[in-house]
Amino acid sequence: MPRRVTEPPTEPREAGLRERKKELVREQLVEVATRLFAKKGFDATTIDDIVDAAQVSRRTFFRYFDTKEDVLPAWFDRYMDGVVGTVDERPDDEDVMTVLRHVLERVAAIYESELGTVLTIERVIGREPSIVARRYKRVEDLAEAL
């Protein structure tokens, strides 16, 4: 009976799975931190609180974020690629107002699907000048990408 030859996993598939796992951990950290910031307040929440609630190590936290101030603006980062992708998907000859309508529909869908999280993040960000500055930087980056 001939032996079945199995191909080793290809690098792109492995890299894709690895990237998805990383993104899940990052999203988990953002979600947990957001919940803790809303419950305890930003200043009262420590990185140890976040990693304990997320059941990851401090080292894992610092793979994704330099400081806890970087966590909330990271939520915005999840959608930058989607918004830019929406523009990229539009036909080159489409008028600007139609492209803008599609972008705004995308943003509205994101905010509608996660309204509770959006409101919590906006409330916390609005009280923290250091986070406001980080978010404005990300908005500038998005505007440049668009």
PDB file of C-alpha atoms in Angstrom:
ATOM      1  CA  MET A   1       0.000   0.000   0.000  1.00  0.00           C
ATOM      2  CA  PRO A   2       1.533   3.344  -0.985  1.00  0.00           C
ATOM      3  CA  ARG A   3       2.231   5.850   1.737  1.00  0.00           C
ATOM      4  CA  ARG A   4       0.317   9.058   1.680  1.00  0.00           C
ATOM      5  CA  VAL A   5       2.582  11.977   1.278  1.00  0.00           C
ATOM      6  CA  THR A   6       1.428  14.985   3.177  1.00  0.00           C
ATOM      7  CA  GLU A   7       2.679  18.388   2.363  1.00  0.00           C
ATOM      8  CA  PRO A   8       4.086  20.393   5.226  1.00  0.00           C
ATOM      9  CA  PRO A   9       1.968  23.400   6.142  1.00  0.00           C
ATOM     10  CA  THR A  10       2.750  26.346   3.976  1.00  0.00           C
ATOM     11  CA  GLU A  11       4.170  29.463   5.547  1.00  0.00           C
ATOM     12  CA  PRO A  12       1.321  31.811   4.526  1.00  0.00           C
ATOM     13  CA  ARG A  13      -1.277  29.611   6.223  1.00  0.00           C
ATOM     14  CA  GLU A  14       0.787  29.382   9.401  1.00  0.00           C
ATOM     15  CA  ALA A  15       1.509  33.098   9.357  1.00  0.00           C
ATOM     16  CA  GLY A  16      -2.197  33.816   8.823  1.00  0.00           C
ATOM     17  CA  LEU A  17      -3.211  31.709  11.817  1.00  0.00           C
ATOM     18  CA  ARG A  18      -0.494  33.250  13.955  1.00  0.00           C
ATOM     19  CA  GLU A  19      -1.602  36.758  12.977  1.00  0.00           C
ATOM     20  CA  ARG A  20      -5.246  35.956  13.738  1.00  0.00           C
ATOM     21  CA  LYS A  21      -4.278  34.651  17.182  1.00  0.00           C
ATOM     22  CA  LYS A  22      -2.266  37.800  17.864  1.00  0.00           C
ATOM     23  CA  GLU A  23      -5.196  39.944  16.813  1.00  0.00           C
ATOM     24  CA  LEU A  24      -7.535  37.997  19.115  1.00  0.00           C
ATOM     25  CA  VAL A  25      -5.212  38.582  22.081  1.00  0.00           C
ATOM     26  CA  ARG A  26      -4.934  42.268  21.232  1.00  0.00           C
ATOM     27  CA  GLU A  27      -8.724  42.583  20.962  1.00  0.00           C
ATOM     28  CA  GLN A  28      -9.127  40.748  24.270  1.00  0.00           C
ATOM     29  CA  LEU A  29      -6.763  43.181  25.977  1.00  0.00           C
ATOM     30  CA  VAL A  30      -8.651  46.167  24.554  1.00  0.00           C
ATOM     31  CA  GLU A  31     -12.007  44.717  25.608  1.00  0.00           C
ATOM     32  CA  VAL A  32     -10.870  43.866  29.136  1.00  0.00           C
ATOM     33  CA  ALA A  33      -9.130  47.207  29.620  1.00  0.00           C
ATOM     34  CA  THR A  34     -12.167  49.101  28.368  1.00  0.00           C
ATOM     35  CA  ARG A  35     -14.423  47.269  30.798  1.00  0.00           C
ATOM     36  CA  LEU A  36     -12.028  47.929  33.696  1.00  0.00           C
ATOM     37  CA  PHE A  37     -11.568  51.594  32.784  1.00  0.00           C
ATOM     38  CA  ALA A  38     -15.357  52.030  32.763  1.00  0.00           C
ATOM     39  CA  LYS A  39     -15.764  50.219  36.075  1.00  0.00           C
ATOM     40  CA  LYS A  40     -12.766  51.452  38.102  1.00  0.00           C
ATOM     41  CA  GLY A  41     -11.679  54.531  36.221  1.00  0.00           C
ATOM     42  CA  PHE A  42      -8.626  54.947  34.044  1.00  0.00           C
ATOM     43  CA  ASP A  43      -6.201  56.039  36.762  1.00  0.00           C
ATOM     44  CA  ALA A  44      -7.319  53.349  39.216  1.00  0.00           C
ATOM     45  CA  THR A  45      -6.868  50.552  36.665  1.00  0.00           C
ATOM     46  CA  THR A  46      -3.376  49.108  36.570  1.00  0.00           C
ATOM     47  CA  ILE A  47      -1.689  47.026  33.923  1.00  0.00           C
ATOM     48  CA  ASP A  48      -1.702  44.189  36.456  1.00  0.00           C
ATOM     49  CA  ASP A  49      -5.505  44.505  36.679  1.00  0.00           C
ATOM     50  CA  ILE A  50      -5.743  44.247  32.907  1.00  0.00           C
ATOM     51  CA  VAL A  51      -3.450  41.248  32.526  1.00  0.00           C
ATOM     52  CA  ASP A  52      -5.088  39.447  35.450  1.00  0.00           C
ATOM     53  CA  ALA A  53      -8.555  39.925  33.974  1.00  0.00           C
ATOM     54  CA  ALA A  54      -7.360  38.926  30.495  1.00  0.00           C
ATOM     55  CA  GLN A  55      -5.395  35.989  31.918  1.00  0.00           C
ATOM     56  CA  VAL A  56      -2.203  36.906  30.117  1.00  0.00           C
ATOM     57  CA  SER A  57       1.245  37.903  31.312  1.00  0.00           C
ATOM     58  CA  ARG A  58       2.607  41.437  31.625  1.00  0.00           C
ATOM     59  CA  ARG A  59       5.068  40.468  28.922  1.00  0.00           C
ATOM     60  CA  THR A  60       2.177  39.656  26.597  1.00  0.00           C
ATOM     61  CA  PHE A  61       0.592  43.037  27.353  1.00  0.00           C
ATOM     62  CA  PHE A  62       3.821  44.824  26.450  1.00  0.00           C
ATOM     63  CA  ARG A  63       4.072  42.935  23.152  1.00  0.00           C
ATOM     64  CA  TYR A  64       0.970  44.828  22.070  1.00  0.00           C
ATOM     65  CA  PHE A  65       1.093  48.113  23.964  1.00  0.00           C
ATOM     66  CA  ASP A  66       3.810  50.360  25.345  1.00  0.00           C
ATOM     67  CA  THR A  67       1.537  51.866  28.018  1.00  0.00           C
ATOM     68  CA  LYS A  68      -2.046  51.557  29.198  1.00  0.00           C
ATOM     69  CA  GLU A  69      -2.679  54.908  27.473  1.00  0.00           C
ATOM     70  CA  ASP A  70      -2.167  53.098  24.157  1.00  0.00           C
ATOM     71  CA  VAL A  71      -4.963  50.581  24.747  1.00  0.00           C
ATOM     72  CA  LEU A  72      -8.047  52.666  23.995  1.00  0.00           C
ATOM     73  CA  PRO A  73      -6.794  54.356  20.837  1.00  0.00           C
ATOM     74  CA  ALA A  74      -5.943  50.828  19.626  1.00  0.00           C
ATOM     75  CA  TRP A  75      -9.678  50.222  19.355  1.00  0.00           C
ATOM     76  CA  PHE A  76      -9.741  52.896  16.677  1.00  0.00           C
ATOM     77  CA  ASP A  77      -6.867  51.174  14.858  1.00  0.00           C
ATOM     78  CA  ARG A  78      -9.012  48.092  14.257  1.00  0.00           C
ATOM     79  CA  TYR A  79     -11.215  50.102  11.954  1.00  0.00           C
ATOM     80  CA  MET A  80      -8.685  52.255  10.139  1.00  0.00           C
ATOM     81  CA  ASP A  81      -7.835  49.446   7.744  1.00  0.00           C
ATOM     82  CA  GLY A  82     -11.521  48.784   7.106  1.00  0.00           C
ATOM     83  CA  VAL A  83     -12.243  52.401   6.299  1.00  0.00           C
ATOM     84  CA  VAL A  84      -9.197  52.680   4.048  1.00  0.00           C
ATOM     85  CA  GLY A  85     -10.193  49.369   2.452  1.00  0.00           C
ATOM     86  CA  THR A  86     -13.654  50.744   1.747  1.00  0.00           C
ATOM     87  CA  VAL A  87     -12.068  53.594  -0.214  1.00  0.00           C
ATOM     88  CA  ASP A  88      -9.699  51.221  -2.013  1.00  0.00           C
ATOM     89  CA  GLU A  89     -12.613  48.976  -3.052  1.00  0.00           C
ATOM     90  CA  ARG A  90     -14.459  51.786  -4.785  1.00  0.00           C
ATOM     91  CA  PRO A  91     -14.068  52.206  -8.558  1.00  0.00           C
ATOM     92  CA  ASP A  92     -11.410  54.742  -9.556  1.00  0.00           C
ATOM     93  CA  ASP A  93     -13.907  56.806 -11.531  1.00  0.00           C
ATOM     94  CA  GLU A  94     -16.473  57.050  -8.739  1.00  0.00           C
ATOM     95  CA  ASP A  95     -17.261  60.570  -7.568  1.00  0.00           C
ATOM     96  CA  VAL A  96     -15.958  61.675  -4.184  1.00  0.00           C
ATOM     97  CA  MET A  97     -19.397  62.087  -2.589  1.00  0.00           C
ATOM     98  CA  THR A  98     -20.342  58.488  -3.383  1.00  0.00           C
ATOM     99  CA  VAL A  99     -17.057  57.244  -1.929  1.00  0.00           C
ATOM    100  CA  LEU A 100     -17.650  59.367   1.167  1.00  0.00           C
ATOM    101  CA  ARG A 101     -21.157  57.935   1.538  1.00  0.00           C
ATOM    102  CA  HIS A 102     -19.748  54.397   1.506  1.00  0.00           C
ATOM    103  CA  VAL A 103     -17.090  55.330   4.074  1.00  0.00           C
ATOM    104  CA  LEU A 104     -19.681  56.905   6.378  1.00  0.00           C
ATOM    105  CA  GLU A 105     -21.933  53.855   6.030  1.00  0.00           C
ATOM    106  CA  ARG A 106     -18.995  51.675   7.055  1.00  0.00           C
ATOM    107  CA  VAL A 107     -18.206  53.858  10.072  1.00  0.00           C
ATOM    108  CA  ALA A 108     -21.883  53.958  11.101  1.00  0.00           C
ATOM    109  CA  ALA A 109     -22.120  50.170  10.896  1.00  0.00           C
ATOM    110  CA  ILE A 110     -19.040  49.782  13.082  1.00  0.00           C
ATOM    111  CA  TYR A 111     -20.334  52.201  15.698  1.00  0.00           C
ATOM    112  CA  GLU A 112     -23.827  50.712  15.631  1.00  0.00           C
ATOM    113  CA  SER A 113     -22.562  47.169  16.104  1.00  0.00           C
ATOM    114  CA  GLU A 114     -20.442  48.167  19.106  1.00  0.00           C
ATOM    115  CA  LEU A 115     -22.325  51.132  20.528  1.00  0.00           C
ATOM    116  CA  GLY A 116     -21.757  50.222  24.195  1.00  0.00           C
ATOM    117  CA  THR A 117     -18.027  49.889  23.689  1.00  0.00           C
ATOM    118  CA  VAL A 118     -17.871  53.079  21.627  1.00  0.00           C
ATOM    119  CA  LEU A 119     -19.656  55.094  24.320  1.00  0.00           C
ATOM    120  CA  THR A 120     -17.422  53.706  27.067  1.00  0.00           C
ATOM    121  CA  ILE A 121     -14.273  54.422  25.091  1.00  0.00           C
ATOM    122  CA  GLU A 122     -15.409  57.929  24.191  1.00  0.00           C
ATOM    123  CA  ARG A 123     -16.240  58.654  27.837  1.00  0.00           C
ATOM    124  CA  VAL A 124     -12.848  57.442  29.072  1.00  0.00           C
ATOM    125  CA  ILE A 125     -10.870  59.053  26.249  1.00  0.00           C
ATOM    126  CA  GLY A 126     -12.633  62.372  26.790  1.00  0.00           C
ATOM    127  CA  ARG A 127     -11.380  62.511  30.384  1.00  0.00           C
ATOM    128  CA  GLU A 128      -7.755  61.658  29.585  1.00  0.00           C
ATOM    129  CA  PRO A 129      -5.799  64.345  27.708  1.00  0.00           C
ATOM    130  CA  SER A 130      -2.922  61.960  26.981  1.00  0.00           C
ATOM    131  CA  ILE A 131      -5.294  59.556  25.258  1.00  0.00           C
ATOM    132  CA  VAL A 132      -7.059  62.351  23.372  1.00  0.00           C
ATOM    133  CA  ALA A 133      -3.696  63.329  21.879  1.00  0.00           C
ATOM    134  CA  ARG A 134      -3.016  59.739  20.804  1.00  0.00           C
ATOM    135  CA  ARG A 135      -6.422  59.467  19.174  1.00  0.00           C
ATOM    136  CA  TYR A 136      -5.983  62.729  17.262  1.00  0.00           C
ATOM    137  CA  LYS A 137      -2.690  61.385  15.945  1.00  0.00           C
ATOM    138  CA  ARG A 138      -4.496  58.287  14.699  1.00  0.00           C
ATOM    139  CA  VAL A 139      -7.181  60.421  13.060  1.00  0.00           C
ATOM    140  CA  GLU A 140      -4.429  62.369  11.290  1.00  0.00           C
ATOM    141  CA  ASP A 141      -2.880  59.074  10.149  1.00  0.00           C
ATOM    142  CA  LEU A 142      -6.262  57.923   8.831  1.00  0.00           C
ATOM    143  CA  ALA A 143      -6.797  61.203   6.969  1.00  0.00           C
ATOM    144  CA  GLU A 144      -3.368  60.855   5.391  1.00  0.00           C
ATOM    145  CA  ALA A 145      -4.047  57.240   4.385  1.00  0.00           C
ATOM    146  CA  LEU A 146      -7.335  58.250   2.798  1.00  0.00           C
TER     147      LEU A 146
END
